[in-house]
Amino acid sequence: MNCILIETSAYTDLQAHVQRLLERVSALESLTQKSSSVRWLTTDDVCKALSITKRALQYYRSCGIIPYTAIGNKVVFREDDVRRLLEKNLIKTE
């Protein structure tokens, strides 16, 4: 078996780097676990829920009225964001 010698400072730096990577992996894992309860809606779903056209939804996106996520050329919306938008703009009758 061949032994590789490494300077103490290089070994310490390597350990620190590995530790940072482990922390990042843990953080990503916790994000993934939290997002499992998130429900994503398609453009069609949101248009139907808000009774608007796709062009109106595009306008809302470009103006920052409704948050969205683009994955490639697919756009999705979090159900909670759509619900919040509806509640924020609810007009109560008396």
PDB file of C-alpha atoms in Angstrom:
ATOM      1  CA  MET A   1       0.000   0.000   0.000  1.00  0.00           C
ATOM      2  CA  ASN A   2       1.392   3.389  -0.981  1.00  0.00           C
ATOM      3  CA  CYS A   3       1.313   6.163   1.603  1.00  0.00           C
ATOM      4  CA  ILE A   4       0.863   9.731   0.460  1.00  0.00           C
ATOM      5  CA  LEU A   5       2.324  12.427   2.650  1.00  0.00           C
ATOM      6  CA  ILE A   6       0.491  15.699   2.960  1.00  0.00           C
ATOM      7  CA  GLU A   7       1.441  18.851   4.815  1.00  0.00           C
ATOM      8  CA  THR A   8      -0.464  19.555   8.008  1.00  0.00           C
ATOM      9  CA  SER A   9      -1.820  22.877   6.718  1.00  0.00           C
ATOM     10  CA  ALA A  10      -3.035  21.265   3.479  1.00  0.00           C
ATOM     11  CA  TYR A  11      -4.694  18.475   5.466  1.00  0.00           C
ATOM     12  CA  THR A  12      -6.405  21.022   7.740  1.00  0.00           C
ATOM     13  CA  ASP A  13      -7.643  22.968   4.697  1.00  0.00           C
ATOM     14  CA  LEU A  14      -8.943  19.755   3.163  1.00  0.00           C
ATOM     15  CA  GLN A  15     -10.799  18.854   6.355  1.00  0.00           C
ATOM     16  CA  ALA A  16     -12.373  22.317   6.485  1.00  0.00           C
ATOM     17  CA  HIS A  17     -13.445  22.033   2.847  1.00  0.00           C
ATOM     18  CA  VAL A  18     -15.009  18.613   3.426  1.00  0.00           C
ATOM     19  CA  GLN A  19     -16.834  19.973   6.487  1.00  0.00           C
ATOM     20  CA  ARG A  20     -18.262  22.879   4.450  1.00  0.00           C
ATOM     21  CA  LEU A  21     -19.430  20.428   1.785  1.00  0.00           C
ATOM     22  CA  LEU A  22     -21.140  18.284   4.411  1.00  0.00           C
ATOM     23  CA  GLU A  23     -22.908  21.350   5.808  1.00  0.00           C
ATOM     24  CA  ARG A  24     -24.124  22.302   2.323  1.00  0.00           C
ATOM     25  CA  VAL A  25     -25.398  18.790   1.694  1.00  0.00           C
ATOM     26  CA  SER A  26     -27.268  18.867   5.015  1.00  0.00           C
ATOM     27  CA  ALA A  27     -28.791  22.238   4.166  1.00  0.00           C
ATOM     28  CA  LEU A  28     -29.911  21.000   0.746  1.00  0.00           C
ATOM     29  CA  GLU A  29     -31.357  17.871   2.292  1.00  0.00           C
ATOM     30  CA  SER A  30     -33.415  19.895   4.780  1.00  0.00           C
ATOM     31  CA  LEU A  31     -34.707  22.116   1.953  1.00  0.00           C
ATOM     32  CA  THR A  32     -35.734  19.070  -0.017  1.00  0.00           C
ATOM     33  CA  GLN A  33     -37.588  17.621   2.957  1.00  0.00           C
ATOM     34  CA  LYS A  34     -39.442  20.895   3.583  1.00  0.00           C
ATOM     35  CA  SER A  35     -40.415  21.321  -0.051  1.00  0.00           C
ATOM     36  CA  SER A  36     -42.102  17.922  -0.203  1.00  0.00           C
ATOM     37  CA  SER A  37     -45.269  19.558   1.165  1.00  0.00           C
ATOM     38  CA  VAL A  38     -45.180  22.313  -1.468  1.00  0.00           C
ATOM     39  CA  ARG A  39     -47.749  21.903  -4.208  1.00  0.00           C
ATOM     40  CA  TRP A  40     -46.790  23.285  -7.607  1.00  0.00           C
ATOM     41  CA  LEU A  41     -49.339  24.561 -10.124  1.00  0.00           C
ATOM     42  CA  THR A  42     -48.986  24.832 -13.886  1.00  0.00           C
ATOM     43  CA  THR A  43     -49.858  27.899 -15.934  1.00  0.00           C
ATOM     44  CA  ASP A  44     -53.178  26.296 -16.888  1.00  0.00           C
ATOM     45  CA  ASP A  45     -53.977  25.562 -13.221  1.00  0.00           C
ATOM     46  CA  VAL A  46     -53.323  29.178 -12.197  1.00  0.00           C
ATOM     47  CA  CYS A  47     -55.261  30.634 -15.131  1.00  0.00           C
ATOM     48  CA  LYS A  48     -58.216  28.441 -14.233  1.00  0.00           C
ATOM     49  CA  ALA A  49     -58.006  29.295 -10.510  1.00  0.00           C
ATOM     50  CA  LEU A  50     -57.789  33.048 -11.154  1.00  0.00           C
ATOM     51  CA  SER A  51     -60.120  33.033 -14.190  1.00  0.00           C
ATOM     52  CA  ILE A  52     -57.542  34.875 -16.299  1.00  0.00           C
ATOM     53  CA  THR A  53     -55.871  34.353 -19.659  1.00  0.00           C
ATOM     54  CA  LYS A  54     -52.327  33.115 -20.148  1.00  0.00           C
ATOM     55  CA  ARG A  55     -51.380  36.582 -21.393  1.00  0.00           C
ATOM     56  CA  ALA A  56     -52.709  38.176 -18.191  1.00  0.00           C
ATOM     57  CA  LEU A  57     -50.726  35.670 -16.142  1.00  0.00           C
ATOM     58  CA  GLN A  58     -47.608  36.527 -18.156  1.00  0.00           C
ATOM     59  CA  TYR A  59     -48.220  40.213 -17.342  1.00  0.00           C
ATOM     60  CA  TYR A  60     -48.587  39.403 -13.625  1.00  0.00           C
ATOM     61  CA  ARG A  61     -45.310  37.481 -13.762  1.00  0.00           C
ATOM     62  CA  SER A  62     -43.386  40.214 -15.556  1.00  0.00           C
ATOM     63  CA  CYS A  63     -44.709  42.886 -13.165  1.00  0.00           C
ATOM     64  CA  GLY A  64     -43.800  40.783 -10.125  1.00  0.00           C
ATOM     65  CA  ILE A  65     -47.397  40.455  -8.983  1.00  0.00           C
ATOM     66  CA  ILE A  66     -47.156  36.682  -8.736  1.00  0.00           C
ATOM     67  CA  PRO A  67     -43.952  34.756  -7.948  1.00  0.00           C
ATOM     68  CA  TYR A  68     -43.003  31.844 -10.166  1.00  0.00           C
ATOM     69  CA  THR A  69     -40.257  29.354 -10.865  1.00  0.00           C
ATOM     70  CA  ALA A  70     -38.973  28.587 -14.349  1.00  0.00           C
ATOM     71  CA  ILE A  71     -37.428  25.208 -14.983  1.00  0.00           C
ATOM     72  CA  GLY A  72     -36.165  25.263 -18.534  1.00  0.00           C
ATOM     73  CA  ASN A  73     -39.124  26.566 -20.507  1.00  0.00           C
ATOM     74  CA  LYS A  74     -41.690  25.254 -17.998  1.00  0.00           C
ATOM     75  CA  VAL A  75     -43.141  27.761 -15.543  1.00  0.00           C
ATOM     76  CA  VAL A  76     -44.692  26.647 -12.259  1.00  0.00           C
ATOM     77  CA  PHE A  77     -46.279  28.478  -9.342  1.00  0.00           C
ATOM     78  CA  ARG A  78     -46.494  27.581  -5.665  1.00  0.00           C
ATOM     79  CA  GLU A  79     -50.056  27.014  -4.565  1.00  0.00           C
ATOM     80  CA  ASP A  80     -49.420  29.040  -1.384  1.00  0.00           C
ATOM     81  CA  ASP A  81     -48.334  32.063  -3.460  1.00  0.00           C
ATOM     82  CA  VAL A  82     -51.520  31.922  -5.535  1.00  0.00           C
ATOM     83  CA  ARG A  83     -53.615  31.564  -2.370  1.00  0.00           C
ATOM     84  CA  ARG A  84     -51.836  34.548  -0.778  1.00  0.00           C
ATOM     85  CA  LEU A  85     -52.481  36.658  -3.901  1.00  0.00           C
ATOM     86  CA  LEU A  86     -56.183  35.811  -3.755  1.00  0.00           C
ATOM     87  CA  GLU A  87     -56.429  36.587  -0.037  1.00  0.00           C
ATOM     88  CA  LYS A  88     -54.514  39.858  -0.418  1.00  0.00           C
ATOM     89  CA  ASN A  89     -56.884  41.075  -3.124  1.00  0.00           C
ATOM     90  CA  LEU A  90     -60.092  39.770  -1.572  1.00  0.00           C
ATOM     91  CA  ILE A  91     -62.853  42.368  -1.574  1.00  0.00           C
ATOM     92  CA  LYS A  92     -65.113  41.764   1.386  1.00  0.00           C
ATOM     93  CA  THR A  93     -68.795  42.569   1.061  1.00  0.00           C
ATOM     94  CA  GLU A  94     -70.680  43.876   4.023  1.00  0.00           C
TER      95      GLU A  94
END
